[in-house]
CSV table of C-alpha atoms and ligand atoms in Angstrom, one decimal:
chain,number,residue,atom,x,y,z
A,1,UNK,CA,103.9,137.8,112.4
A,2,UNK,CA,104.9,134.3,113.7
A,3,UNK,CA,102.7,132.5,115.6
A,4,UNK,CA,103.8,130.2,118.6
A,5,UNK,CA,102.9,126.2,118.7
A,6,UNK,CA,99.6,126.3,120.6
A,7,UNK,CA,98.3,129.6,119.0
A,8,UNK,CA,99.3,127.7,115.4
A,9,UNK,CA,97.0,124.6,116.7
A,10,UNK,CA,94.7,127.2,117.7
A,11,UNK,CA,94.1,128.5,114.2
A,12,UNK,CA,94.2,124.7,112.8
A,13,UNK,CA,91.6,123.7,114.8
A,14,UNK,CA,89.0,126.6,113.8
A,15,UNK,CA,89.9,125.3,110.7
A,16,UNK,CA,89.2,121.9,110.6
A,17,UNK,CA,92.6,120.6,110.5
A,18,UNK,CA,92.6,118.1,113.2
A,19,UNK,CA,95.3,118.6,116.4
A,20,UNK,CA,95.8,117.2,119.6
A,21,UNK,CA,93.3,117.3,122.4
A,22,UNK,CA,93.3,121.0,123.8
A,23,UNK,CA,95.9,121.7,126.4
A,24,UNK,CA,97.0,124.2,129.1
A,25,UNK,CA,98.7,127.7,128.2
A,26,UNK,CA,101.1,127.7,131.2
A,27,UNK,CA,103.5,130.7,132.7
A,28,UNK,CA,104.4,129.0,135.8
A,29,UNK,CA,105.8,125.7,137.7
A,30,UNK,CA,102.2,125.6,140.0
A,31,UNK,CA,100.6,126.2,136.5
A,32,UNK,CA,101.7,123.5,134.5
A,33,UNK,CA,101.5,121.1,138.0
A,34,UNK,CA,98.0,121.7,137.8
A,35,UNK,CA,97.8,121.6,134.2
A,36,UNK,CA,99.6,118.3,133.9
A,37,UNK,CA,97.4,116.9,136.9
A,38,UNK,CA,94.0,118.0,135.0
A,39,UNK,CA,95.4,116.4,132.0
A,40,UNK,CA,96.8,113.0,133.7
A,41,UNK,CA,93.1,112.9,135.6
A,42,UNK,CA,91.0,113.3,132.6
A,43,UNK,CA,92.1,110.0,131.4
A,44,UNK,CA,95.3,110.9,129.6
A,45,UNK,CA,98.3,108.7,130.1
A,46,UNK,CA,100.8,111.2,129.4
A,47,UNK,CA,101.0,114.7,129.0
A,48,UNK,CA,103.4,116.7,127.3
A,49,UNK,CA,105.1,119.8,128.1
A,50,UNK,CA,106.5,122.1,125.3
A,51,UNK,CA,107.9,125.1,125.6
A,52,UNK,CA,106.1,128.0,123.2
A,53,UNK,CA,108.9,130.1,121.4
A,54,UNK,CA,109.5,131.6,118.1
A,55,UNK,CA,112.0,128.9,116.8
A,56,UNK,CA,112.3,126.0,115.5
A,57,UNK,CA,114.4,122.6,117.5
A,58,UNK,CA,112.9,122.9,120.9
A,59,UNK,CA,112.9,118.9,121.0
A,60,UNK,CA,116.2,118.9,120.5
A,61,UNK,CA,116.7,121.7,123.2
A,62,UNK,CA,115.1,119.8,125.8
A,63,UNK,CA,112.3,121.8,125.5
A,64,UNK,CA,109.6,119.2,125.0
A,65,UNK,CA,109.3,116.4,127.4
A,66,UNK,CA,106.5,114.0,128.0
A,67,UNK,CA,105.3,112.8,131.6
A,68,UNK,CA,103.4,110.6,132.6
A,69,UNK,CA,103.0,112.1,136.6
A,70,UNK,CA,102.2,114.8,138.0
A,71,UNK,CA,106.3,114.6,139.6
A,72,UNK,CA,107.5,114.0,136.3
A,73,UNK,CA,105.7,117.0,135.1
A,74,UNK,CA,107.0,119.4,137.9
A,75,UNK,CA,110.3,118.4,137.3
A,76,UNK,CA,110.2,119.2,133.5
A,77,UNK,CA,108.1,122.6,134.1
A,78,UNK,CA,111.3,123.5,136.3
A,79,UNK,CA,114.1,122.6,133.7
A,80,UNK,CA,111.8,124.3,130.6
A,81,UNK,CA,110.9,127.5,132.3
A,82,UNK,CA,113.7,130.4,131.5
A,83,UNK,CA,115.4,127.7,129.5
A,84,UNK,CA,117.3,129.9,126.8
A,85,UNK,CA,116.8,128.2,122.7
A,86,UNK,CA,118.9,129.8,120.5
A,87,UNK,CA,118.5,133.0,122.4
A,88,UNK,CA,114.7,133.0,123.3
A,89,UNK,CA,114.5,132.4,127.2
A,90,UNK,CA,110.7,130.4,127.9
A,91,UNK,CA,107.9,131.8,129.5
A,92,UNK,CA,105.4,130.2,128.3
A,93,UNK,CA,104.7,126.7,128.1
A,94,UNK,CA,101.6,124.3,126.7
A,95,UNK,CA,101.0,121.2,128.6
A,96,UNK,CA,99.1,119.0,126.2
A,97,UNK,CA,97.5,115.4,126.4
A,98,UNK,CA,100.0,113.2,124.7
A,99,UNK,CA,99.5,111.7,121.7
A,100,UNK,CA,100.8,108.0,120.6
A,101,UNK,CA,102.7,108.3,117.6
A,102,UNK,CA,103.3,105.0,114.9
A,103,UNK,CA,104.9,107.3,111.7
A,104,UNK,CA,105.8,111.1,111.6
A,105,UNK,CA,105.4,113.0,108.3
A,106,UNK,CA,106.5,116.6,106.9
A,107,UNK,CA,103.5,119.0,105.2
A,108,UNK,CA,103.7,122.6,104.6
A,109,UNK,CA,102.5,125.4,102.5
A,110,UNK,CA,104.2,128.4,102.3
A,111,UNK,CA,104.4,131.5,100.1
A,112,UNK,CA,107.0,131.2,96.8
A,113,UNK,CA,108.1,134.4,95.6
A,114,UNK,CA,110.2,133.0,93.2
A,115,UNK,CA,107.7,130.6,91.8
A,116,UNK,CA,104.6,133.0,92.3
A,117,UNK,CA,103.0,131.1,93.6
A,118,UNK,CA,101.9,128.5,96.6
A,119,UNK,CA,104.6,126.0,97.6
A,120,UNK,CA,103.5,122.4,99.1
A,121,UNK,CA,106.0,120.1,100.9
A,122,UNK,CA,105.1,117.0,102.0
A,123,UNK,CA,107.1,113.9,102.8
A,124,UNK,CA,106.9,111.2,104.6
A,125,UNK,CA,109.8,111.5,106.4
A,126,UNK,CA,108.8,114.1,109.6
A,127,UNK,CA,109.7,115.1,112.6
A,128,UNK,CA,112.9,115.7,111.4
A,129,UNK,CA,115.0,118.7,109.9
A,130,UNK,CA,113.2,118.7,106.6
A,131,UNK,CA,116.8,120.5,105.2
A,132,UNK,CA,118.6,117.8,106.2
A,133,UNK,CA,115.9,115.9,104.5
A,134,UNK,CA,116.0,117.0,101.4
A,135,UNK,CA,120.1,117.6,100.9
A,136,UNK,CA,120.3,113.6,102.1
A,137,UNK,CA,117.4,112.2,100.2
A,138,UNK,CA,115.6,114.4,97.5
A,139,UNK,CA,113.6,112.1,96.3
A,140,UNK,CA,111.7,111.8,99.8
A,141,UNK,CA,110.7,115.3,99.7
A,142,UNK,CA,107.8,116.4,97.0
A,143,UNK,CA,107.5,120.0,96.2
A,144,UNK,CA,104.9,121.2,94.2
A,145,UNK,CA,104.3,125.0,93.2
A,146,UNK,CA,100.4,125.9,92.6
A,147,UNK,CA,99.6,129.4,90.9
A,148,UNK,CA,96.6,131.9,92.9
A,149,UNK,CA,94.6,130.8,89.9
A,150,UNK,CA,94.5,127.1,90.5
A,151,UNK,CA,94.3,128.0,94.2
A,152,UNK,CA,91.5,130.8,93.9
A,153,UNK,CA,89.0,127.9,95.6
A,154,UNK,CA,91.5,125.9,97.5
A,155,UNK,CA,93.4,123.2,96.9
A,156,UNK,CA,91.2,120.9,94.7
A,157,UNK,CA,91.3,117.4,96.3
A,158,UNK,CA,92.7,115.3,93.5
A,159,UNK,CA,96.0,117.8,93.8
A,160,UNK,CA,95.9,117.2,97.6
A,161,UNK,CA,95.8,113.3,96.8
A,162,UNK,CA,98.3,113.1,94.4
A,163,UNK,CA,100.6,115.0,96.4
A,164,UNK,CA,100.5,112.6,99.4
A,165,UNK,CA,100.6,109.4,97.1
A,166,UNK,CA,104.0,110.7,95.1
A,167,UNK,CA,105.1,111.5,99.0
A,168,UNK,CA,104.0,107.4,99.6
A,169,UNK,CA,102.5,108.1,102.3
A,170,UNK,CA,101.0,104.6,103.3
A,171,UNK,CA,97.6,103.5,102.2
A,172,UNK,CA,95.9,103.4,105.1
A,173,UNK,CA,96.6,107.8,105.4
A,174,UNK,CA,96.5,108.4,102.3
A,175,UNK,CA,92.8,110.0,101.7
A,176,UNK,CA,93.0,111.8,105.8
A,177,UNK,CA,96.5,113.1,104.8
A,178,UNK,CA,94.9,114.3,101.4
A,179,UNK,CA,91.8,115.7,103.5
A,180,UNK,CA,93.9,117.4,105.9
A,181,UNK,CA,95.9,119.1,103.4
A,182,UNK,CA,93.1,120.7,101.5
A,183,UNK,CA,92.1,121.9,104.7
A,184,UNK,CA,95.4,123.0,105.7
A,185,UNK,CA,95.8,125.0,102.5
A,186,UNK,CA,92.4,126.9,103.3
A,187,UNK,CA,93.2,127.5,106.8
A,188,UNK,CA,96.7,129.6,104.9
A,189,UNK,CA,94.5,131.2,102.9
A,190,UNK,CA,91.8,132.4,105.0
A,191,UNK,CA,94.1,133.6,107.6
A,192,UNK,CA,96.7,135.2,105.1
A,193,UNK,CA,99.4,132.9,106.6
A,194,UNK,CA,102.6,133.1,104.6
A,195,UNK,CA,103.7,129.5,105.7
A,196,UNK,CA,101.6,126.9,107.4
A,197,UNK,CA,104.1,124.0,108.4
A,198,UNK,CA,103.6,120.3,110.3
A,199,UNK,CA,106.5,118.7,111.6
A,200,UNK,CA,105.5,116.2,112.2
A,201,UNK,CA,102.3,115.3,111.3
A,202,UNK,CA,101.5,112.2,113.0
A,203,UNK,CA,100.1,108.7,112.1
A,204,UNK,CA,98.1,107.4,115.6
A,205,UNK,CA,97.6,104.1,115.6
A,206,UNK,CA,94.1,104.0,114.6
A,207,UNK,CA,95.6,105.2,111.5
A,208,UNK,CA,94.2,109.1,112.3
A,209,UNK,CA,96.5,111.9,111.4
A,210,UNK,CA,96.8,115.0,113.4
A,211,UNK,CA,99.3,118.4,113.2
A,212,UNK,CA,101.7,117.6,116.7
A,213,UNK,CA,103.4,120.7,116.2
A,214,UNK,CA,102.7,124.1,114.2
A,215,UNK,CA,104.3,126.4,113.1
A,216,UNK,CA,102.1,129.7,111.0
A,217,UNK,CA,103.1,133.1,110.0
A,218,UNK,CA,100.5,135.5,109.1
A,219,UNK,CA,101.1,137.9,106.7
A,220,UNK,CA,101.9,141.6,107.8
A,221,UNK,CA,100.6,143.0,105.1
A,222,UNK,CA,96.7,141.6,105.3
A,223,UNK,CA,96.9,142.7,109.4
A,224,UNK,CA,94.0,145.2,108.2
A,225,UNK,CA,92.1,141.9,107.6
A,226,UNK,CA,92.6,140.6,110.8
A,227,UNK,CA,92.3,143.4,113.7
A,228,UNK,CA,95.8,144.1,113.3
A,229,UNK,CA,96.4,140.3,114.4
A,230,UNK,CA,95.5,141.5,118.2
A,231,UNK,CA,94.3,138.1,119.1
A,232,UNK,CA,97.8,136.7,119.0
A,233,UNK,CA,99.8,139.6,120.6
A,234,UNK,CA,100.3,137.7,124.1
A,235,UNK,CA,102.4,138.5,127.0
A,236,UNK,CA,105.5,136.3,127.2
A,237,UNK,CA,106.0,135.7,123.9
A,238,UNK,CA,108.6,137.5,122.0
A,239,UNK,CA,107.6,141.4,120.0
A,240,UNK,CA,108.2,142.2,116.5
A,241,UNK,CA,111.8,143.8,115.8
A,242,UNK,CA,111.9,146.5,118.6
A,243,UNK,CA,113.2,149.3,115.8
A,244,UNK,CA,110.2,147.8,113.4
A,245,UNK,CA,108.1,148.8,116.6
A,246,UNK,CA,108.6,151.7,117.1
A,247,UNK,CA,108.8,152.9,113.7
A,248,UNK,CA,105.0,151.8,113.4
A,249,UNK,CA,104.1,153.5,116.7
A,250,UNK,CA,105.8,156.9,115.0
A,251,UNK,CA,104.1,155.8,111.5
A,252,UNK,CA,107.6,155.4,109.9
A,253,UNK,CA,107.7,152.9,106.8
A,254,UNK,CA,110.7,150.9,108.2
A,255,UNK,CA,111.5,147.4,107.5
A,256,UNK,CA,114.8,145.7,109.2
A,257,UNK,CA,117.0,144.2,106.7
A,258,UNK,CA,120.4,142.3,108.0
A,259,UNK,CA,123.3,144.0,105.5
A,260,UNK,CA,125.5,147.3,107.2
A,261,UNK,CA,124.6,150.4,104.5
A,262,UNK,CA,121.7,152.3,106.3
A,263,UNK,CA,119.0,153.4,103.1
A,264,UNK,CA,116.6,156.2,103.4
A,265,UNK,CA,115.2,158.2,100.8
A,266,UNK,CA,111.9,159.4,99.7
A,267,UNK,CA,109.3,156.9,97.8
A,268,UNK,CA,108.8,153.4,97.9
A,269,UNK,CA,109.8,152.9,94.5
A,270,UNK,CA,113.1,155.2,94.8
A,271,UNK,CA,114.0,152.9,98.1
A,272,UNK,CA,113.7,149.8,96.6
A,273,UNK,CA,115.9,150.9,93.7
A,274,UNK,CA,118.5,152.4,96.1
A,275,UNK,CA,118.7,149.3,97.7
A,276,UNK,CA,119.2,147.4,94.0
A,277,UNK,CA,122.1,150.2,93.6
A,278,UNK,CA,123.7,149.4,97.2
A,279,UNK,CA,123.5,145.4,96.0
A,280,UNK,CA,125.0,145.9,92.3
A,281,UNK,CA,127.9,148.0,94.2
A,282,UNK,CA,128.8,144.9,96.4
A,283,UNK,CA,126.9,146.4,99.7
A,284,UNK,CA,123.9,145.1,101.4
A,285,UNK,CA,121.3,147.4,102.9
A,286,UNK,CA,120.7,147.6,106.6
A,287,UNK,CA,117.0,148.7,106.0
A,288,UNK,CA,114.5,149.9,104.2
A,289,UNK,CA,113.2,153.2,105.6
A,290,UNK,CA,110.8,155.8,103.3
A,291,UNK,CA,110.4,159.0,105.0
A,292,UNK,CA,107.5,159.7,102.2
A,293,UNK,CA,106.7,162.8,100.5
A,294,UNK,CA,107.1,166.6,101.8
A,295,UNK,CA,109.7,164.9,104.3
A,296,UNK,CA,109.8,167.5,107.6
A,297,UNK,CA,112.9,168.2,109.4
A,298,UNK,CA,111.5,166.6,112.1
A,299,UNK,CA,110.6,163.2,109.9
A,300,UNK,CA,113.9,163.3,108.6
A,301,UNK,CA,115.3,163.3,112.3
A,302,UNK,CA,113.1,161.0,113.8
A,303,UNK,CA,113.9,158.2,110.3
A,304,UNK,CA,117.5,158.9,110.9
A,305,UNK,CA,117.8,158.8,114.5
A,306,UNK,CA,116.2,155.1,114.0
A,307,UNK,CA,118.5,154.0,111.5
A,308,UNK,CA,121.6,155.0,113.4
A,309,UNK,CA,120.2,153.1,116.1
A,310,UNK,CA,121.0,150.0,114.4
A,311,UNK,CA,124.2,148.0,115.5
A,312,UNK,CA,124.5,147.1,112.2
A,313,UNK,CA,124.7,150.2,110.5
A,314,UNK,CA,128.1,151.4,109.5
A,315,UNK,CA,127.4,154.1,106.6
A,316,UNK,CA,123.7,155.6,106.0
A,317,UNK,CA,122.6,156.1,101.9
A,318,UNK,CA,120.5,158.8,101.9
A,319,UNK,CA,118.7,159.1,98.4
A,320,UNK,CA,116.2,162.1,98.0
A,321,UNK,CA,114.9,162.8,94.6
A,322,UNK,CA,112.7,166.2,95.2
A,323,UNK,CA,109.5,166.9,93.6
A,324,UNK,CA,107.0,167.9,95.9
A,325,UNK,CA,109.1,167.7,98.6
A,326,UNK,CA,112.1,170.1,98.1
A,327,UNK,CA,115.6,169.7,98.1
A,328,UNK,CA,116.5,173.2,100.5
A,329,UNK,CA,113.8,171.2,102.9
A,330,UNK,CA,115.4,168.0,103.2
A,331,UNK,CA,119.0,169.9,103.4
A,332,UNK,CA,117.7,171.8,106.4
A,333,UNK,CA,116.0,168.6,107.4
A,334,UNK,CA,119.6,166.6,107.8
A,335,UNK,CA,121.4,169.5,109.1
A,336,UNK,CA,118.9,170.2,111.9
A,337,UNK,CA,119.0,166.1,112.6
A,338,UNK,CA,122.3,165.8,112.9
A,339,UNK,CA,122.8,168.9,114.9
A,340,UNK,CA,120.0,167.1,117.1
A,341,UNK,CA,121.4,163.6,116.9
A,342,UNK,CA,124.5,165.1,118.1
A,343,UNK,CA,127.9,162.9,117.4
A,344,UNK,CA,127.8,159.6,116.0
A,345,UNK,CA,130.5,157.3,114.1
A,346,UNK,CA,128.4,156.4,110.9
A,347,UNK,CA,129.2,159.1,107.4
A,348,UNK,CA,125.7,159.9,106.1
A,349,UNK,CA,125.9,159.7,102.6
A,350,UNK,CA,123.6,162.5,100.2
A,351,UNK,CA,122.3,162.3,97.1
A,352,UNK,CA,120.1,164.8,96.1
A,353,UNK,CA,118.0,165.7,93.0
A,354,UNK,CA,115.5,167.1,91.7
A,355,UNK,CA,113.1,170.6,93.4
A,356,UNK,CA,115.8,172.9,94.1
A,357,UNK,CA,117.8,170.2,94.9
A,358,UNK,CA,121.4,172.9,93.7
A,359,UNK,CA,120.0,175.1,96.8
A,360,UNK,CA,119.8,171.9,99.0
A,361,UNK,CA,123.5,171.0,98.4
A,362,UNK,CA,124.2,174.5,98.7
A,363,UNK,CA,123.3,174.7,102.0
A,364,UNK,CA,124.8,171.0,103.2
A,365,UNK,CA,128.1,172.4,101.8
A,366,UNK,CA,127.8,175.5,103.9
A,367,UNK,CA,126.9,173.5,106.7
A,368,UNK,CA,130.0,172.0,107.0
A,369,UNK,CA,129.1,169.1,108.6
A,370,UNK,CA,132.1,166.5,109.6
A,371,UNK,CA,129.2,163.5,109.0
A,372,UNK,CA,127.6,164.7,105.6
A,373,UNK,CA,129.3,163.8,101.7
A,374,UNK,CA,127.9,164.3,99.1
A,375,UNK,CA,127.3,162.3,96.2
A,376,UNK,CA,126.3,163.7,92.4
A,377,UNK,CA,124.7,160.7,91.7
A,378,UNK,CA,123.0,157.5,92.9
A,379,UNK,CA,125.8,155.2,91.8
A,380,UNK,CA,128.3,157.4,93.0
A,381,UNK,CA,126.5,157.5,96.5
A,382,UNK,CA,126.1,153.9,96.8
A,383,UNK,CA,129.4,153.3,95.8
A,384,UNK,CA,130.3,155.2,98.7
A,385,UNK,CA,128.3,154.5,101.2
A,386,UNK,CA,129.8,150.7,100.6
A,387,UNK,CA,132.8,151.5,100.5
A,388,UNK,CA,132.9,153.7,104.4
A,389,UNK,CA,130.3,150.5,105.5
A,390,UNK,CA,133.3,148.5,105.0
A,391,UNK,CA,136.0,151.0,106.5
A,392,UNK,CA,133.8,151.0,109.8
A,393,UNK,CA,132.9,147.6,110.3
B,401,GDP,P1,110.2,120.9,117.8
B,401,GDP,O1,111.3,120.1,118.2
B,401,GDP,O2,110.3,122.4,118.1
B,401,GDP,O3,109.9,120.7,116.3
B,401,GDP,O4,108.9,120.4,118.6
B,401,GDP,P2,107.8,119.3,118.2
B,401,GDP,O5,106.5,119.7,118.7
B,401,GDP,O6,107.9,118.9,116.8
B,401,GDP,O7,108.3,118.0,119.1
B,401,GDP,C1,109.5,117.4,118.9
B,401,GDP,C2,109.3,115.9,119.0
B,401,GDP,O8,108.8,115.5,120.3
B,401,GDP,C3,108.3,115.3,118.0
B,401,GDP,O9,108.9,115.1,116.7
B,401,GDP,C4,107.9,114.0,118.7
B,401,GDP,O10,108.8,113.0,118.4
B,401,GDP,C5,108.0,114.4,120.2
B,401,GDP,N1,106.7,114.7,120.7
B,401,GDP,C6,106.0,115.9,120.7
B,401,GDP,N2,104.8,115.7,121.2
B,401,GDP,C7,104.6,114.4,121.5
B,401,GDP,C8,103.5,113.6,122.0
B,401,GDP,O11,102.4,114.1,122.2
B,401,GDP,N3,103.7,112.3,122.1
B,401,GDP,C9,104.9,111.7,121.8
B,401,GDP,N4,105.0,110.4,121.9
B,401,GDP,N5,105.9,112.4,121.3
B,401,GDP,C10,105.8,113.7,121.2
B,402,MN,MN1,108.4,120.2,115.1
């Protein structure tokens, strides 16, 4: 689940990683007005007013502007409300006390499958597009990838310090930068973020450094940890995936993946190699969807009916291996969903082994149905299914 700017600062500042001054979580033009003239009469010189989407660039969008009136701000809460950035139209925005910047630097920690392990960037060359960064001038950007073992305690201060010294960060930062990032790296572990990023991270001119922007996603998977991440889930902001939704409302096990070749079959393990299969045969899968053991006709409908739903999908793998569930159920399973489904474009695609999986093909052959080929075997089916992905799209 990603998090939006002021919720990141949120769960920064609960964890010792110093932000801004608290701002105003805004929805509308009177809103920020009187945010921005709360701000302004407490003393601030300048406010700022950011819009709070899931994306990255809203700078460059015109989405953050500073002002430093009440008139000023008005006129910006009118041009950043229902502004569209890259597709996600603002409706909620944070008017913060403004901070005065001298340097802007780059830290994050995210999660590194490939590494397994925790990945730190840090350079000292923020506020920027660290990509741009790092394909102009490697040597500005340090990476360094801990193991869960090192990290079982946190991120030991010494690490932290070398870190922002081989990043030269400036003398004067160089022990807050290395505080902040121990405490930045507990923050991601304690809240099961899968990246905790700063850009930038600011130098004020009394030589303090603070996060001026966050951005945090929390890991799906540890939800259970967390009250199924409730506190974050606010109005305005945009939902998970709306097919990932409502598969979790029906208790479906459907992630959304971006290739064309619809996958469902019958164990987690079985999936994942069906969508190895659909990858070695030059495809890419458009999901991942188990409908789990002793699959009903009704499951089978419901997980197929969601897959078809996809734009993407052009061809639908469906990989059963029977053992307790069996092969005349899932048959009767796909024939009653596609009678229920009624006519659609995409060829469903059946493999089928295992429990009385000869009666299951059996009765799809009988069946007739214009939608349904079968395969004899996993390659073969993926093979296909590729292939009429491609035909369609
Ligand atoms: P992003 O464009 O989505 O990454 O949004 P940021 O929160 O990073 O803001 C973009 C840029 O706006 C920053 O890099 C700063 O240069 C500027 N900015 C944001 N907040 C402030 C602030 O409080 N004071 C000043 N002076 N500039 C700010
Ligand atoms: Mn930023």
């Amino acid at each position: 689940m990603d998090l939006v700017e002021f919720q990141g600062k949120q769960l920064f500042g609960r964890n010792g990683v110093p932000v801004p001054p608290v701002g105003s979580v805004c929805r509308t033009v009177d809103e920020i007005v009187a945010a921005a003239e709360q701000h302004l009469g407490e003393g601030s010189s300048a406010v700022v007013v950011k819009a709070q989407v899931k994306t990255g660039g809203r700078g460059k969008a015109g989405g953050v502007k500073l002002a430093t009136s009440v008139e000023e701000a008005r006129a910006h809460a009118e041009s950043i409300l229902g502004l569209d950035i890259k597709g996600h139209v603002v409706q909620v925005v944070y008017v913060e006390p403004a901070s005065d910047i001298e340097e802007e630097y780059y830290l994050s920690v995210m999660h590194d499958r490939v590494g397994k392990g925790h990945l730190v960037i840090c350079s000292r060359e923020g506020g920027v597009d660290i990509e741009e960064v790092n394909r102009t001038n490697p040597d500005a950007v340090v990476k360094r990838t801990l193991t869960p073992h090192e990290t079982a305690d946190g991120l030991d201060p010494a690490t932290a310090r070398e870190i922002v010294t081989q990043a030269s960060f400036p003398a004067e930062v160089v022990d807050s930068a290395a505080d902040l990032l121990v405490r930045l790296f507990a923050a991601y572990l304690a809240e099961d973020a899968t990246l905790a990023e700063i850009n930038p991270l600011i130098r004020r001119p009394d030589d303090t450094v603070i996060a001026l922007d966050a951005k945090v996603s929390l890991d799906g998977n540890a939800a259970f940890r967390h009250d199924g991440y409730a506190e974050w889930k606010i109005d305005g902001l945009d939902a998970d995936d709306p097919l990932e939704a409502e598969a979790k409302a029906k208790g479906i096990q459907y992630v959304k993946l971006d290739g064309a070749v619809g996958v469902l079959g019958n164990g987690a393990g079985l999936v994942m190699a069906t969508l190895d299969v659909v990858a070695q045969n030059g495809g890419r899968a458009a999901n991942f969807l188990d409908v789990g053991g002793g699959a009903s006709a009704d499951a089978m409908a419901e997980s197929l009916d969601l897959v078809l739903r996809d734009p993407n999908v052009h061809s639908v793998f469906i990989n059963i291996f029977g053992g307790i569930t069996r092969g005349e159920e899932v048959a009767g399973g796909i024939i009653e969903a596609t009678n229920r489904l009624g006519a659609f474009p995409q060829k469903l695609v059946v493999r089928l082994d295992g429990t009385n999986a000869d009666q299951g093909r059996r009765m799809l052959e009988e069946a007739n149905l214009d939608s349904v080929v079968a395969a004899a075997t996993m390659q073969e089916a993926a093979a296909t299914a590729v292939r009429y992905a491609a035909e369609q799209a």
